[in-house]
Coordinates of C-alpha atoms and ligand atoms in Angstrom, one line a residue:
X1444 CA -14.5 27.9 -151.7
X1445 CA -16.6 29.2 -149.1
X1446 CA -15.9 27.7 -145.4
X1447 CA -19.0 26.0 -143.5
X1448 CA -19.0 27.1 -140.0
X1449 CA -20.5 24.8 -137.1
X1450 CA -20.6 28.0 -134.4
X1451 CA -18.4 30.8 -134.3
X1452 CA -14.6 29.6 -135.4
X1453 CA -15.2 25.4 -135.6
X1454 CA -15.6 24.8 -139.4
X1455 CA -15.8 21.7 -141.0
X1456 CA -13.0 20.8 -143.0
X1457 CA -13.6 16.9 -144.2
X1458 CA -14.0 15.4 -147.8
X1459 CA -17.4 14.3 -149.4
X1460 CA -16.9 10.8 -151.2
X1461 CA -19.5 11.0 -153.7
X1462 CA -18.6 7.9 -155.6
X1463 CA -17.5 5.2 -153.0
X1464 CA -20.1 2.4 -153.6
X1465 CA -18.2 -0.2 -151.2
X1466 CA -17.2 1.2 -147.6
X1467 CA -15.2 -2.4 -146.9
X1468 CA -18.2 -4.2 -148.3
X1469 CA -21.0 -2.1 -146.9
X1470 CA -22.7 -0.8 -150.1
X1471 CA -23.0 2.9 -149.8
X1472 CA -24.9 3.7 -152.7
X1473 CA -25.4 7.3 -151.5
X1474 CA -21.7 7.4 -151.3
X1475 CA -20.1 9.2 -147.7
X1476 CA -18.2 11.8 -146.3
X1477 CA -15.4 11.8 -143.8
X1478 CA -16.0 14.9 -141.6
X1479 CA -13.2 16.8 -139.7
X1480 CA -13.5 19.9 -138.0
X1481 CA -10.9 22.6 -137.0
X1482 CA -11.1 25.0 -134.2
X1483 CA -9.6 28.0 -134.7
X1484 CA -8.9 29.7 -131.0
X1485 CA -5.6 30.5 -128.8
X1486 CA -4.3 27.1 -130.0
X1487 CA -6.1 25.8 -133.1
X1488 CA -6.9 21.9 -133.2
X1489 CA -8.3 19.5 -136.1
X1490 CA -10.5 17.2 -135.0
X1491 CA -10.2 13.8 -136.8
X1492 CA -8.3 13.6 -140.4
X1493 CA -10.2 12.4 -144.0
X1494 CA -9.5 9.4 -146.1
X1495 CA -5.6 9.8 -147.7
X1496 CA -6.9 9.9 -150.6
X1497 CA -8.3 13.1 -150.2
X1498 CA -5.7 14.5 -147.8
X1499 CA -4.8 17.7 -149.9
X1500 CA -8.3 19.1 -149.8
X1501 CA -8.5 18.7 -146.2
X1502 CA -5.0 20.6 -146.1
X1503 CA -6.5 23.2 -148.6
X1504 CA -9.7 23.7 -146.7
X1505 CA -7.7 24.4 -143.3
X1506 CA -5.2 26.7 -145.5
X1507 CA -8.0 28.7 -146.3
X1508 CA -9.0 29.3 -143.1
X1509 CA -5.5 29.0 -141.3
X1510 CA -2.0 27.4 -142.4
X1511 CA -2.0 23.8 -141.2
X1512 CA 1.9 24.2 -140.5
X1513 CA -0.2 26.4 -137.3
X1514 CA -1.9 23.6 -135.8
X1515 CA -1.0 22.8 -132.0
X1516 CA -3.5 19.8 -132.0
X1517 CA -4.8 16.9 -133.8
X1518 CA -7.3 15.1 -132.1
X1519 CA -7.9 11.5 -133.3
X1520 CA -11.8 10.4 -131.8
X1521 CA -10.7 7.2 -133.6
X1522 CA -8.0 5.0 -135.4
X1523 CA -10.1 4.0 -138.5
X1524 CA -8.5 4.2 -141.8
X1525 CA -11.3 6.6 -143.1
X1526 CA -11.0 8.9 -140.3
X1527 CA -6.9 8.4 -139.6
X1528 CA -4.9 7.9 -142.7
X1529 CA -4.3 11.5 -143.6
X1530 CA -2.2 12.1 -139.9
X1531 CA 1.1 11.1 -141.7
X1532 CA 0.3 14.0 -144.7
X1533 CA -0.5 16.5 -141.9
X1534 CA 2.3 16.0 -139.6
X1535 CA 4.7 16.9 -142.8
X1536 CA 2.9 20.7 -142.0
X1537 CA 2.5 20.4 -138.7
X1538 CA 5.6 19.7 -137.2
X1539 CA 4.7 20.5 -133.6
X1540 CA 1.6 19.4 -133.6
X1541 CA 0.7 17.4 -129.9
X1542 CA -1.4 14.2 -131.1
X1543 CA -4.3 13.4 -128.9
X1544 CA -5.3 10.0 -128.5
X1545 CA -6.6 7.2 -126.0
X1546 CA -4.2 5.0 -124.8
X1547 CA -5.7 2.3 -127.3
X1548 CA -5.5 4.9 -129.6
X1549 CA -2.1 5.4 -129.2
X1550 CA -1.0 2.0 -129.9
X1551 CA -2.9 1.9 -132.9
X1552 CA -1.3 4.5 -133.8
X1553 CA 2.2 3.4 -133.9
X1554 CA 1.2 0.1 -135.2
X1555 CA -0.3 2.2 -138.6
X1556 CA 1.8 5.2 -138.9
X1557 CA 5.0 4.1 -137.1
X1558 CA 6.3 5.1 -133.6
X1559 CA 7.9 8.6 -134.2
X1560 CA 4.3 10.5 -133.3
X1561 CA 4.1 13.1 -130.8
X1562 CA 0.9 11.7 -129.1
X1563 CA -0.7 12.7 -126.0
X1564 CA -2.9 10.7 -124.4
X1565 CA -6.0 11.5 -122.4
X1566 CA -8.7 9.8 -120.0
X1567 CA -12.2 10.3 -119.9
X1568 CA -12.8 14.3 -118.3
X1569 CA -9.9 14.9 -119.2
X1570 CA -10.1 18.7 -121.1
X1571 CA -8.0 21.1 -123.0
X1572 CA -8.1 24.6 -123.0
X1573 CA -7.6 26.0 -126.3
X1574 CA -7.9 29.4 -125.5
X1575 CA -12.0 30.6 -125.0
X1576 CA -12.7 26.9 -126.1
X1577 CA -12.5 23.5 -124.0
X1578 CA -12.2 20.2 -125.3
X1579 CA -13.7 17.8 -122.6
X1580 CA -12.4 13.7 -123.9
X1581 CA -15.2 10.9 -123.2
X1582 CA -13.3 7.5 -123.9
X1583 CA -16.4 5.4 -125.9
X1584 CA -14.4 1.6 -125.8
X1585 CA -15.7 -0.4 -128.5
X1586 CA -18.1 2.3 -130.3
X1587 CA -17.1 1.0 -132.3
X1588 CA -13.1 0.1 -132.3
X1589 CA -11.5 -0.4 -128.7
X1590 CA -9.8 3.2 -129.0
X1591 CA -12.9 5.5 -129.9
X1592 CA -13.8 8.3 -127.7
X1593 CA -16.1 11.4 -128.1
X1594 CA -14.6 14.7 -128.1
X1595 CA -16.8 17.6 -126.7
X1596 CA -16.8 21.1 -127.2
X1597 CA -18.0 22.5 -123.6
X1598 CA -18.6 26.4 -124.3
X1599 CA -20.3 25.5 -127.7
X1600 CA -22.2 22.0 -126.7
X1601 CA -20.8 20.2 -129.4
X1602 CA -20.5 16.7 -129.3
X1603 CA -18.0 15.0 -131.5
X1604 CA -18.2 11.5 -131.2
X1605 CA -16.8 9.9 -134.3
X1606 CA -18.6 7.0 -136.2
X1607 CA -21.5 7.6 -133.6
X1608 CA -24.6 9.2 -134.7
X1609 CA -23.2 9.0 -138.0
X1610 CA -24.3 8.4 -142.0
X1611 CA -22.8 6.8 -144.8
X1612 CA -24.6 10.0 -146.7
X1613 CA -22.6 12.2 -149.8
X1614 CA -24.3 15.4 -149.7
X1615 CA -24.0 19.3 -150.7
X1616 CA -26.0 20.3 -147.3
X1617 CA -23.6 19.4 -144.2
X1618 CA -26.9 20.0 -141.7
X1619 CA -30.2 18.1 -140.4
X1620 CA -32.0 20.8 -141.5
X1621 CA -31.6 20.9 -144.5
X1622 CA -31.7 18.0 -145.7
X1623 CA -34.7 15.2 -146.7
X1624 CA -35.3 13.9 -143.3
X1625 CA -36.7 10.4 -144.6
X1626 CA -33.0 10.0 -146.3
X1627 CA -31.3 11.0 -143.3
X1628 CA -33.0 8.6 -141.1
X1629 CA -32.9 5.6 -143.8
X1630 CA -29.1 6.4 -144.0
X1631 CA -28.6 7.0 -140.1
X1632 CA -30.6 3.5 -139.6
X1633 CA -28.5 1.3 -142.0
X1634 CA -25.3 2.7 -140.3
X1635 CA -26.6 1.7 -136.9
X1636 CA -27.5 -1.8 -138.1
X1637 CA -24.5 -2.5 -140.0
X1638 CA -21.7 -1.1 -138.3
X1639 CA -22.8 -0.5 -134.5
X1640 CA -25.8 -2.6 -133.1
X1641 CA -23.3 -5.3 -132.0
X1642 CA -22.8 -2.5 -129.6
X1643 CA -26.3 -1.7 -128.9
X1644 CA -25.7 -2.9 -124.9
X1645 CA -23.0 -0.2 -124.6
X1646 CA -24.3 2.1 -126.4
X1647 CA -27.4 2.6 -124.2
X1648 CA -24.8 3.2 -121.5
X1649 CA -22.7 5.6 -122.9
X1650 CA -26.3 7.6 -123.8
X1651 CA -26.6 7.0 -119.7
X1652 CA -23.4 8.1 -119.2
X1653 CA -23.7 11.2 -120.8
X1654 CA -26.9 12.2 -119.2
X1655 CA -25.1 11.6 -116.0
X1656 CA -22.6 14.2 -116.8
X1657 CA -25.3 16.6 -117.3
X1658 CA -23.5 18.4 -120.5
X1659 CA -25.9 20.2 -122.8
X1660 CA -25.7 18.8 -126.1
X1661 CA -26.5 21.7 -128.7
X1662 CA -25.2 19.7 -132.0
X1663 CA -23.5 16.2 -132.5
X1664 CA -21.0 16.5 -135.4
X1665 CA -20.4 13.3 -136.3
X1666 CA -17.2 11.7 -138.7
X1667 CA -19.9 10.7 -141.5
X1668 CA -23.0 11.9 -143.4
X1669 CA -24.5 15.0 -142.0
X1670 CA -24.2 17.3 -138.6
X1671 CA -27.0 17.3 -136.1
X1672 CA -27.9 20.8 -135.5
X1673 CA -31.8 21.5 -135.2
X1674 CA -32.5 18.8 -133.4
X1675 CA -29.8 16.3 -132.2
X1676 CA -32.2 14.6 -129.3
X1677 CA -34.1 12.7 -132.9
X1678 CA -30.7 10.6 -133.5
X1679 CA -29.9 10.2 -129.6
X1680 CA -33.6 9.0 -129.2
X1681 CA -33.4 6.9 -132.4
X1682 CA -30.4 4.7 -131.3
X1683 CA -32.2 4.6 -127.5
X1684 CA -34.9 2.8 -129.7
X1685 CA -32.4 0.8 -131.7
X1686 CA -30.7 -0.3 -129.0
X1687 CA -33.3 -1.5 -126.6
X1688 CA -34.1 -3.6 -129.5
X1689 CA -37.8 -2.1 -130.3
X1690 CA -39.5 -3.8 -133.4
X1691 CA -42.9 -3.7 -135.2
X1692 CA -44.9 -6.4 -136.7
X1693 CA -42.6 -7.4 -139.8
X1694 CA -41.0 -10.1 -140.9
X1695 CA -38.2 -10.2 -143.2
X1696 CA -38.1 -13.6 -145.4
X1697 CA -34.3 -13.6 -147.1
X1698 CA -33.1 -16.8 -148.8
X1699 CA -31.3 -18.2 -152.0
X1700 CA -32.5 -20.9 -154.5
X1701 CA -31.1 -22.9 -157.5
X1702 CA -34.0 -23.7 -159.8
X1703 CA -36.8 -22.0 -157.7
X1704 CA -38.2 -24.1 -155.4
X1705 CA -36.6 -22.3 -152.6
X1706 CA -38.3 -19.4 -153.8
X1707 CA -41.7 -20.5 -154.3
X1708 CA -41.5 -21.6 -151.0
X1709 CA -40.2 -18.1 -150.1
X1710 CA -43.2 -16.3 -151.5
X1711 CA -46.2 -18.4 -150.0
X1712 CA -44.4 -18.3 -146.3
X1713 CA -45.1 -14.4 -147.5
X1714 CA -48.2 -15.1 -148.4
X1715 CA -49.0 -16.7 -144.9
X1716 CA -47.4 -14.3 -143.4
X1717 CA -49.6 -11.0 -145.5
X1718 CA -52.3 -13.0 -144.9
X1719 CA -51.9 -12.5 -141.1
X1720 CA -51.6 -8.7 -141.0
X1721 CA -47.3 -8.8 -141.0
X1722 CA -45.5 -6.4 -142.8
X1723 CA -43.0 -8.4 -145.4
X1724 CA -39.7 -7.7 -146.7
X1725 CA -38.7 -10.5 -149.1
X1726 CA -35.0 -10.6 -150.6
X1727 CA -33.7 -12.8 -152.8
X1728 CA -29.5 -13.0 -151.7
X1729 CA -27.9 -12.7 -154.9
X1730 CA -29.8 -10.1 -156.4
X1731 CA -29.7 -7.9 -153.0
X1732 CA -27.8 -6.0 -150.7
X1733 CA -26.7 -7.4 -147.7
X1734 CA -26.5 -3.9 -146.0
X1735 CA -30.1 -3.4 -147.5
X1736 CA -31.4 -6.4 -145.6
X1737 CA -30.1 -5.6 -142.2
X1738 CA -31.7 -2.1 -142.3
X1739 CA -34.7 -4.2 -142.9
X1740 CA -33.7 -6.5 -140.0
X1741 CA -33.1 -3.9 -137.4
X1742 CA -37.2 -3.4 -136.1
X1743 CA -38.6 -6.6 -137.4
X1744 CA -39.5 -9.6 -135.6
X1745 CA -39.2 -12.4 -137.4
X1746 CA -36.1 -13.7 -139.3
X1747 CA -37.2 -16.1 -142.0
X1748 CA -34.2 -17.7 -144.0
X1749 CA -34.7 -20.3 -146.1
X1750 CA -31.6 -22.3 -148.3
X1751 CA -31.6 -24.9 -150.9
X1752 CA -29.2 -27.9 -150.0
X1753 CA -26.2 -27.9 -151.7
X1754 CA -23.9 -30.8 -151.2
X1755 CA -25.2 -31.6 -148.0
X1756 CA -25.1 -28.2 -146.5
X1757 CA -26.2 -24.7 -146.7
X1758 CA -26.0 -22.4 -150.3
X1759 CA -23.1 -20.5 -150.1
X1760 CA -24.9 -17.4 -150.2
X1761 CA -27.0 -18.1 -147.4
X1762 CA -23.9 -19.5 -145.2
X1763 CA -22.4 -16.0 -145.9
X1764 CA -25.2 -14.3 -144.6
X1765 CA -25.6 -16.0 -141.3
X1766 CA -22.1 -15.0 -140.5
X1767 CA -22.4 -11.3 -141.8
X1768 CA -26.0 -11.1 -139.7
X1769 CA -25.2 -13.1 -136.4
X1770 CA -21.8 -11.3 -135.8
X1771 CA -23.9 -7.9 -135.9
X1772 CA -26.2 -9.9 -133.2
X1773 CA -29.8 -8.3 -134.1
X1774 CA -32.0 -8.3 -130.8
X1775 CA -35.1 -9.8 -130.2
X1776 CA -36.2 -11.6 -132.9
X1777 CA -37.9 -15.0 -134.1
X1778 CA -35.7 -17.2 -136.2
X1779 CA -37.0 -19.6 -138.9
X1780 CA -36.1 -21.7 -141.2
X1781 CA -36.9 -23.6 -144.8
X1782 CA -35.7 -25.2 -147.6
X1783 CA -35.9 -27.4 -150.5
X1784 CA -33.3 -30.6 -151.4
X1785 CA -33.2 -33.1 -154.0
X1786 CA -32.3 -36.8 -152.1
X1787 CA -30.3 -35.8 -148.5
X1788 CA -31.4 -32.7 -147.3
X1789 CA -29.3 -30.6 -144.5
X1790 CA -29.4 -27.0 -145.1
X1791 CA -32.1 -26.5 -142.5
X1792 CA -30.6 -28.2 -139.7
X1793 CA -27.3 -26.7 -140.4
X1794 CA -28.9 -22.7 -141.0
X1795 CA -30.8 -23.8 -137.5
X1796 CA -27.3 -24.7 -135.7
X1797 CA -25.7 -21.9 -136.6
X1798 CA -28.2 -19.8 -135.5
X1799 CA -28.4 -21.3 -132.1
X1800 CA -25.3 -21.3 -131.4
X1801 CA -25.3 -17.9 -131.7
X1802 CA -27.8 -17.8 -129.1
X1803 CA -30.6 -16.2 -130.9
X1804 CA -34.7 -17.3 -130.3
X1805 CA -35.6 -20.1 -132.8
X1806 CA -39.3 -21.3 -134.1
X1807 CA -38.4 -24.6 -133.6
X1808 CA -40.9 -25.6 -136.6
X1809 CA -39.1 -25.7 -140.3
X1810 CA -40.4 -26.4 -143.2
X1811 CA -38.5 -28.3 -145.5
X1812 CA -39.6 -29.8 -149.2
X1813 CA -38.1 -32.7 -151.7
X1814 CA -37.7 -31.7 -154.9
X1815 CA -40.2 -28.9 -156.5
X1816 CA -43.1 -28.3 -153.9
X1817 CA -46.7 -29.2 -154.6
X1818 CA -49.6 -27.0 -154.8
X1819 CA -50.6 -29.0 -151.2
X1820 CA -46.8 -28.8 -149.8
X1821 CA -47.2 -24.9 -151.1
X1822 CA -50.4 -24.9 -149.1
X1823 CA -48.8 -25.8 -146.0
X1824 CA -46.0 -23.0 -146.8
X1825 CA -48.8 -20.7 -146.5
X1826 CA -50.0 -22.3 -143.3
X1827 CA -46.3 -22.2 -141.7
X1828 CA -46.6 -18.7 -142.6
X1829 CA -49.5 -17.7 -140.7
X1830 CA -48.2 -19.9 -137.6
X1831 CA -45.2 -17.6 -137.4
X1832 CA -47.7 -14.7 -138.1
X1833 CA -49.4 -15.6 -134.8
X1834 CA -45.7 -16.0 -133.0
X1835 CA -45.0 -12.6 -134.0
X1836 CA -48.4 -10.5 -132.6
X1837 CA -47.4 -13.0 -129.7
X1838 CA -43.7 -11.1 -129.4
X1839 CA -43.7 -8.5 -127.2
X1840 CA -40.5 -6.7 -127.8
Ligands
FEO2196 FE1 -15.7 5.6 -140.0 FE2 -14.8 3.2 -137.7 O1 -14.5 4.4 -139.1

């Protein structure tokens, strides 16, 4: 098989997972990879393992380049089953093999693999010399697991900095530039929204942070999807953007409905909303993707989500997606709500609540309807529409 080389003696040596469709619930319908790298110098070090499940063609790929039973480092950026679980499979080789780890790391370490590891642990500057290469160690707490850090090449300005920067992309081409760049970015945005813009607050200071440090960053070789090489700044200035929370004039409408009320309500708050000059993304919960919807999320303005009531309280659907969608704490948006019920409503109130409580910006107007709505009730779905069509131009964010 022939070897991919980053620069001159760092390959990449990780597993492409074309057929995953669930990455613990994400849907990944472009499947992923789980990228590590070895550096072959004085001392030879693997950066980051694969999956287990696809331990022995890690193992092969390094053969082919070196024996793994060589190895005098394994660098873990990052706990993570996906990026971790082949370390036990490796350290069978590589008997003398120094583990480096945070000191987070390290206790997560011995909680999943057991406590008979050689692990090293290291600080942010810390380095290694490997020989004509250095390994410089930037602890990166909670991007995202309390243990991550970014490892960085100094000679080579390669920054490895785990599930940052990263794609949930399966792919024959390992490099920005060769690849469809709308793809790339789709992918590289729905990773962002679903997995790190909790983080979006310390993110922007870790960016800071490494401009203070003043490294050159030539390529950002991430654990997932494809490596940053012709142009690495477009990602770093695409979670800047992210982050600060920057968003257009869209509104995303998601809800769920029993015998359609819910969703002819949906559809004229869209039409309102058209009507107005707002972008619309319109999902229906059970027939989408909940990964697909926060993409949609992450630069619009205005969340619209609307619930039939169901026993007193929110559709169970709907419920579910508050909790995915507040824990992942999108910035800067308008929250709104509707609804239909048959005698006691509720689900408005309670969507309302939740979202509050979360501390996110509501419209304090609803807009909820007995029963199956009238061509006049539909009318003043419109009208709601177009009122948070006017909130939105009025949003400066
Ligand atoms: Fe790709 Fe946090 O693991």
């Amino acid at each position: 098989m022939s070897q991919v080389e980053l620069t001159s003696n760092i390959y990449w040596v990780g597993a492409i997972d074309w057929n995953i469709r669930d990455f613990h619930g994400y849907k990944t319908r472009r499947g992923t990879t789980y990228n590590a790298y070895l550096i072959v110098d004085k001392k030879k070090a693997l950066i980051d393992t694969v999956k287990y499940t696809f331990s022995n063609e890690l193992i092969q790929k390094i053969n082919e380049i070196t024996s793994v039973e060589n190895l005098d480092y394994i660098i873990i950026n990052h706990i993570e089953m996906d990026h971790s679980s082949s370390l036990p499979k490796i350290i069978e080789y590589a008997k003398e093999a120094e583990i480096i780890a945070t000191e987070r790391g390290k206790l997560g370490l011995i909680k999943h693999y057991g406590g008979n590891l050689n692990i090293k642990t290291v600080k942010t500057g810390d380095e290694l010399r490997l020989g004509e290469k250095t390994l410089r160690f930037v602890e990166a707490p909670m991007l995202h697991w309390p243990d991550s850090m970014f490892t960085y090449l100094v000679e080579d300005g390669i920054l490895m900095p785990n599930d940052a920067f990263g794609q949930h992309l399966a792919s024959s081409q390992r490099f920005d530039d060769e690849i469809n760049q709308h793809i790339l970015m789709e992918e590289a945005a729905k990773y962002y929204a679903n997995i790190l813009m909790p983080f979006a607050s310390l993110i922007i200071r870790k960016i800071q942070e490494l401009i203070k440090m003043q490294i050159p960053i030539r390529m950002i070789a991430p654990s997932h999807g494809i490596i940053w090489r012709s142009n690495p700044s477009k990602i770093i200035n695409a979670y800047m953007e992210w982050s600060q929370g920057k968003t257009r004039n869209k509104a995303v409408i998601v809800y769920d409905t029993m015998w359609g009320s819910t969703d002819k309500i949906a559809r004229a708050i869209s039409e309102g909303l058209t009507k107005r000059g707002i972008d619309v993304k319109l999902f229906k919960l059970r027939d989408s993707d909940k990964t697909e919807i926060v993409t949609q999320i992450l630069d619009a303005k205005a969340v619209i989500i609307g619930s039939p009531t169901l026993n007193n309280s929110v559709f169970p659907s709907v419920s579910a997606f508050l909790t995915y969608v507040t824990g992942l704490k999108p910035k800067g948006k308008i929250w709104s709500f509707f609804g239909s019920y048959g005698w006691g409503g509720g689900a408005v109130k309670k969507m309302a609540e939740k979202i509050r409580n979360a501390g996110f910006e509501i419209y304090e107007q609803t807009m909820e309807i007995k029963y199956v709505p009238t061509s006049e009730e539909l009318e003043k779905c419109r009208k709601f529409g177009e009122e948070i069509a006017e909130k939105i131009k009025e949003n400066r964010n």
